PDB file of C-alpha atoms in Angstrom:
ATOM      1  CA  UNK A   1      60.835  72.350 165.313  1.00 93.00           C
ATOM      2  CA  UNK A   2      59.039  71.981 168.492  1.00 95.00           C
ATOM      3  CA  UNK A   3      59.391  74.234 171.561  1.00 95.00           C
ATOM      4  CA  UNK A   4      55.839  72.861 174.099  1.00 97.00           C
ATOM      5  CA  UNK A   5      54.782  74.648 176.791  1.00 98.00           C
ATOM      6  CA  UNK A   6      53.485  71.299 177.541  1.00 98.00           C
ATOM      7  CA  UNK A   7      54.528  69.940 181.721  1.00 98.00           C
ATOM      8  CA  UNK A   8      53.662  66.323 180.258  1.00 98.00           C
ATOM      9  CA  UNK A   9      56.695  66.608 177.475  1.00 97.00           C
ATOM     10  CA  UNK A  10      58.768  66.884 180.763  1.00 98.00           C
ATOM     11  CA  UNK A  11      60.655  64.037 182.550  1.00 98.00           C
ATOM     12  CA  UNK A  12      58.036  62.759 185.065  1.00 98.00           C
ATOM     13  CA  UNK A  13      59.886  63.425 188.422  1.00 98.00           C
ATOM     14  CA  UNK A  14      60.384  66.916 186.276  1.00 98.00           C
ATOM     15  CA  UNK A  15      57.129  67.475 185.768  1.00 98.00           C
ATOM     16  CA  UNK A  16      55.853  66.661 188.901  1.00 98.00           C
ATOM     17  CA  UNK A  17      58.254  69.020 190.130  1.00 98.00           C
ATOM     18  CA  UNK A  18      57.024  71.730 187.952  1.00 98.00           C
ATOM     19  CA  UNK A  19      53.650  71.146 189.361  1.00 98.00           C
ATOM     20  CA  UNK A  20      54.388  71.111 192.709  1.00 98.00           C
ATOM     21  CA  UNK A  21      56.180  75.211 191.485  1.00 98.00           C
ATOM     22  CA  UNK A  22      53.018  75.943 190.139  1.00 98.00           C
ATOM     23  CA  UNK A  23      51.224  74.982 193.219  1.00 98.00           C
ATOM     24  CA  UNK A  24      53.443  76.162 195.475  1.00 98.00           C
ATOM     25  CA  UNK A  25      53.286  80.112 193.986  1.00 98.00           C
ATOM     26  CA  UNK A  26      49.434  80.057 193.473  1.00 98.00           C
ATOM     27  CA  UNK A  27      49.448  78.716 197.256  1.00 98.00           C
ATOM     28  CA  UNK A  28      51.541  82.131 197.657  1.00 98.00           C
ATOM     29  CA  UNK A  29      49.379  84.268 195.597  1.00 98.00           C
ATOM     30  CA  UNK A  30      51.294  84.210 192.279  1.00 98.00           C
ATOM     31  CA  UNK A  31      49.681  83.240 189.082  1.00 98.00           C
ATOM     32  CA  UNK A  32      52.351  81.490 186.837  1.00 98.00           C
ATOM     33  CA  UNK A  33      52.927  81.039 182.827  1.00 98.00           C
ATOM     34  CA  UNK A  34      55.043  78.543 181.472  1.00 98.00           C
ATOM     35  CA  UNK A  35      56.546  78.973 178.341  1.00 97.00           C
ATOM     36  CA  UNK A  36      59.116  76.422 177.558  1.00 97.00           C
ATOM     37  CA  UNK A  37      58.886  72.956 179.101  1.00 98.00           C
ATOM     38  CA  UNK A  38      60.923  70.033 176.012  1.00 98.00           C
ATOM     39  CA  UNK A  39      62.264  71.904 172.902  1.00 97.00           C
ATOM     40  CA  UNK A  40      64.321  70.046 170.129  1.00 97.00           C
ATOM     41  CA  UNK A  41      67.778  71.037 168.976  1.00 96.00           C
ATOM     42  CA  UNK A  42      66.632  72.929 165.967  1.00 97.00           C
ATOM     43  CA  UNK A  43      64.535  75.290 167.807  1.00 97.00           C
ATOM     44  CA  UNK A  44      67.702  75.529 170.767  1.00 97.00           C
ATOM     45  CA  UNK A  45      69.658  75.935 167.596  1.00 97.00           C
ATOM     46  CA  UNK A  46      67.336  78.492 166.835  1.00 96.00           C
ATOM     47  CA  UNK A  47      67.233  80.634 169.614  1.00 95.00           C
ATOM     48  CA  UNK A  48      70.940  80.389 169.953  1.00 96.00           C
ATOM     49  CA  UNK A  49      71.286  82.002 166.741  1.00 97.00           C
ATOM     50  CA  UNK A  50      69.382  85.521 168.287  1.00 96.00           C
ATOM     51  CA  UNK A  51      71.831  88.106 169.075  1.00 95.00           C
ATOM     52  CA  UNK A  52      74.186  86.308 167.004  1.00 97.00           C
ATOM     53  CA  UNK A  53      73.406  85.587 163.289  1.00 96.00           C
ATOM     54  CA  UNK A  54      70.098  86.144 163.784  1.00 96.00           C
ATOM     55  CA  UNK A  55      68.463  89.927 165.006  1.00 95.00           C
ATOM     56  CA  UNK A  56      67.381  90.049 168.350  1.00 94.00           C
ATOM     57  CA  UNK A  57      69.062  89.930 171.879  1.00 91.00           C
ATOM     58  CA  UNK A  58      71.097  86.762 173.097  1.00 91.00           C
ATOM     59  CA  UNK A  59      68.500  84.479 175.152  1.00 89.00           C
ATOM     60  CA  UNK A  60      70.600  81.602 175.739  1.00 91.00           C
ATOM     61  CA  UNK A  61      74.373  80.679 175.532  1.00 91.00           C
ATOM     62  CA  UNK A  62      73.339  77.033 174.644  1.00 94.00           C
ATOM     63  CA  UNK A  63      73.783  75.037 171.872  1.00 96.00           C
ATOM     64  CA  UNK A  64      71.330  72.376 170.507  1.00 96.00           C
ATOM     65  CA  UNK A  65      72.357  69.494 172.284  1.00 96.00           C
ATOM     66  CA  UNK A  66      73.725  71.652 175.843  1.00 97.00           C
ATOM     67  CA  UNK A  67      70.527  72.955 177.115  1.00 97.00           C
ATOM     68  CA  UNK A  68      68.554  71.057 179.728  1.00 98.00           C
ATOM     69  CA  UNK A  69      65.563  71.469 177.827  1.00 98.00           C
ATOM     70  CA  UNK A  70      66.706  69.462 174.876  1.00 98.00           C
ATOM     71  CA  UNK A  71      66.212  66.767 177.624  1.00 98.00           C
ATOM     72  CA  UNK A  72      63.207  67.713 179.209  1.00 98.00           C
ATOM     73  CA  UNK A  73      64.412  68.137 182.463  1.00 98.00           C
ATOM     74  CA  UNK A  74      64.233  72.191 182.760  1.00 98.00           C
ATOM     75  CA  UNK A  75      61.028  74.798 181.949  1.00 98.00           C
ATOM     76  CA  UNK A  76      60.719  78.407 182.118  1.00 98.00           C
ATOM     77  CA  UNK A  77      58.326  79.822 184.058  1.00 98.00           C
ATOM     78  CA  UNK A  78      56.952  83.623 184.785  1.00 98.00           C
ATOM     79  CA  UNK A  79      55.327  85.275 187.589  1.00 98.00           C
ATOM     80  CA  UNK A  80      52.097  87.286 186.455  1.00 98.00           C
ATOM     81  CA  UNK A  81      51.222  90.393 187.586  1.00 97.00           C
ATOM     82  CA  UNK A  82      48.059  91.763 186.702  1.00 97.00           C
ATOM     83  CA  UNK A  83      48.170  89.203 183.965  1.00 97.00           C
ATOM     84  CA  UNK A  84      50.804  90.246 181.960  1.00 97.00           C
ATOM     85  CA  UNK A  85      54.184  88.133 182.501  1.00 98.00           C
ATOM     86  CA  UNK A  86      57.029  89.702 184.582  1.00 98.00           C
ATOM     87  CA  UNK A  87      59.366  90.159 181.657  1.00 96.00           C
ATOM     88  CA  UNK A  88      62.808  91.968 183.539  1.00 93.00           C
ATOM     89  CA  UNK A  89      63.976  91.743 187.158  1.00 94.00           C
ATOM     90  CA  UNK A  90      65.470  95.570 187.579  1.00 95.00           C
ATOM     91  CA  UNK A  91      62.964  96.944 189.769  1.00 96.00           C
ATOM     92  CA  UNK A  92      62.408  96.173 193.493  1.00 97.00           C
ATOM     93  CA  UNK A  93      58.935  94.504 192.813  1.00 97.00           C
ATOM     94  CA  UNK A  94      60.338  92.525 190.013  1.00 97.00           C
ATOM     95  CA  UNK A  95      63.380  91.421 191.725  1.00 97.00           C
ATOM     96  CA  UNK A  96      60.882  90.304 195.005  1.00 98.00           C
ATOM     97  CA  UNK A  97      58.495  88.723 193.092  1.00 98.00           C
ATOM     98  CA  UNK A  98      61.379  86.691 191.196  1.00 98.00           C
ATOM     99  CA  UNK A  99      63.090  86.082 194.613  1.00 98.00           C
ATOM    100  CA  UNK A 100      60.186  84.382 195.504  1.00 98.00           C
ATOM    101  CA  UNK A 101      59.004  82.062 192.387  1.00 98.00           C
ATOM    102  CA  UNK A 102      62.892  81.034 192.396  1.00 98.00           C
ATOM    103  CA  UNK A 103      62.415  79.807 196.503  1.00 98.00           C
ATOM    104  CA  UNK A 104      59.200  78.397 195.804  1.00 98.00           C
ATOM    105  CA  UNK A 105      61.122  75.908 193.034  1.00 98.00           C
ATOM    106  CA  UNK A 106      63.834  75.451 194.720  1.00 98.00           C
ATOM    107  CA  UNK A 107      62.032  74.229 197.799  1.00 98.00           C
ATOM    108  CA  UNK A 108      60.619  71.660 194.817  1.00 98.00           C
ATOM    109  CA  UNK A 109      64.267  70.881 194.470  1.00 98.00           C
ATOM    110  CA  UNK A 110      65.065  72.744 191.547  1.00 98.00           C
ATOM    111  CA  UNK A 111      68.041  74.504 190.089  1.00 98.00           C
ATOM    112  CA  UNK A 112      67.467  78.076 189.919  1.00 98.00           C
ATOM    113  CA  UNK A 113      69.024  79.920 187.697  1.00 97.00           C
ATOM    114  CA  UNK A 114      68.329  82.744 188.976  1.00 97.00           C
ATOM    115  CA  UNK A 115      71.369  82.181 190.859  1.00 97.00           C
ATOM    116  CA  UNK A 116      73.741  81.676 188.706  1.00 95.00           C
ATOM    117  CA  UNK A 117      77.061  84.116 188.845  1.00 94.00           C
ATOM    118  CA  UNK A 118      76.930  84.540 184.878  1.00 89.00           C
ATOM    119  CA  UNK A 119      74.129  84.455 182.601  1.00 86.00           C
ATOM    120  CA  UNK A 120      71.284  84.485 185.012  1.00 92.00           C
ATOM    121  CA  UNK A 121      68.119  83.308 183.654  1.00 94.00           C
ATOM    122  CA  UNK A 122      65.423  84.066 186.032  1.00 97.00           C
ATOM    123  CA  UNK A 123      62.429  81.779 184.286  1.00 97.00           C
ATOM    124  CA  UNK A 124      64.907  78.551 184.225  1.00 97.00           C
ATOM    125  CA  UNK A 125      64.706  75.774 186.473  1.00 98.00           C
ATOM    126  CA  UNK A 126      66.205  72.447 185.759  1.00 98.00           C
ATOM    127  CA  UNK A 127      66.233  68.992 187.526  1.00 98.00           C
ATOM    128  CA  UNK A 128      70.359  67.750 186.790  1.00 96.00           C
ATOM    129  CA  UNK A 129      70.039  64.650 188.984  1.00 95.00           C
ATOM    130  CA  UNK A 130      73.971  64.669 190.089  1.00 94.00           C
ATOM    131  CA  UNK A 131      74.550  64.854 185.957  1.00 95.00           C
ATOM    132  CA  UNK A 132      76.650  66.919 184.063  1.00 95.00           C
ATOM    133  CA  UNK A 133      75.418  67.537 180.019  1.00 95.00           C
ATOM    134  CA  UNK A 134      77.796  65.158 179.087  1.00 94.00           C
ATOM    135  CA  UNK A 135      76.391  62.094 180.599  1.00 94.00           C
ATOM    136  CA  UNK A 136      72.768  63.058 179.935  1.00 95.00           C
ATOM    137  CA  UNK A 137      73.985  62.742 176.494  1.00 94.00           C
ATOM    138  CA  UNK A 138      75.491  59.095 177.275  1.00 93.00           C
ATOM    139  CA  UNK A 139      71.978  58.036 179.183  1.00 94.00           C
ATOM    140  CA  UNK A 140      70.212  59.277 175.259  1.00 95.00           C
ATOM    141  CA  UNK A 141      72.980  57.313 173.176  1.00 94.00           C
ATOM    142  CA  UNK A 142      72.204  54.264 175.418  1.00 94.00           C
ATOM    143  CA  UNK A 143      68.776  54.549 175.886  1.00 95.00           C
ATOM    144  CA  UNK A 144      67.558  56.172 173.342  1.00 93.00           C
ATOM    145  CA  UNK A 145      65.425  58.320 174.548  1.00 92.00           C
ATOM    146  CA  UNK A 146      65.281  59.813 178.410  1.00 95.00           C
ATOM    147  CA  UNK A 147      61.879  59.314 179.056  1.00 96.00           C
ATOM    148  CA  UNK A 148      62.565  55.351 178.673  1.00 95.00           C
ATOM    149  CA  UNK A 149      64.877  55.677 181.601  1.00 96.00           C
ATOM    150  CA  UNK A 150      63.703  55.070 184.981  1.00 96.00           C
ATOM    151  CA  UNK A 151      65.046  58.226 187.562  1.00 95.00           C
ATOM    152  CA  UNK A 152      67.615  55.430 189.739  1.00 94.00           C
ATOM    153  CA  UNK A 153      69.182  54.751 186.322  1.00 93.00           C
ATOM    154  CA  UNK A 154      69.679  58.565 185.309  1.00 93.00           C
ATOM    155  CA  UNK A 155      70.881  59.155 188.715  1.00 92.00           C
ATOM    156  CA  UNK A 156      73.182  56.143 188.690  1.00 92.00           C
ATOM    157  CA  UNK A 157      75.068  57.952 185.049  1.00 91.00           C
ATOM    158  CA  UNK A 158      76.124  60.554 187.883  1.00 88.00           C
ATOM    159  CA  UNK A 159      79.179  58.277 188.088  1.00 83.00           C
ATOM    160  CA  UNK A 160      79.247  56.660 185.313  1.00 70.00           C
ATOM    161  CA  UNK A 161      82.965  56.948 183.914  1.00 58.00           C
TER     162      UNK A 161
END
């Protein structure tokens, strides 16, 4: 099973995106950990399980195969405070200091999901390129593998039919 913390297991424009976050919150004062960059489907599997068959709270509604990571085009990331990671987002310095990490990647232009209505996931940011799940899976079953794809080619499966 592999789950990296690794930037370079990311897709390049990805990665380069991730350090551009990084850079972007030390630039703002905010020391960063990352702690999931590519992980496979047995360890999304895995995780999935938690809350479910497994002990241990939900941490993800995906699937092996339906999370962004499994294509290495989303990481998690955490704010630091005193160098311990910012674990919830309940209280008003949490929720300011996660307001701002999620800005500072989306100004990288990076989905946030931070923002999403259900299931928010304040760590996660993800690079779709115009795709839905679906066709990142067609790019892998023509490619092979994602990181053999150049970014005009995963952006032109946006409307691929």
């Amino acid at each position: 099973m592999i789950d990296s913390r690794d930037i370079d297991y990311l897709y390049p424009s990805v990665a380069a995106a991730c350090r551009r976050h990084i850079d972007a919150c030390a630039a703002a004062g905010i020391k960063t950990l990352i702690t999931s960059t590519y992980r496979d489907h047995a360890t999304q599997d895995a995780l999935y399980a938690q809350g479910r068959t497994k002990p241990g709270r939900k941490v993800t509604n995906a699937r092996g195969g339906r999370s962004w990571h499994n294509y290495r085009l989303a990481y998690d990331i955490y704010p630091l405070v005193n160098g311990k990671p910012v674990w919830g987002a309940t209280k008003p310095e949490e929720i300011a200091i996660w307001t701002k990490v999620g800005e500072l990647g989306e100004a990288q232009g990076l989905e946030w999901a931070g923002r999403w209505k259900t299931f928010r996931e304040f760590p996660h940011f993800q690079m779709r390129y115009g795709l839905t799940l679906d066709r990142v899976q067609k790019v892998v079953a023509t490619y092979g593998d994602i990181l053999a794809v150049s970014e005009s080619t995963l952006r032109s499966f946006a409307n691929y039919a």
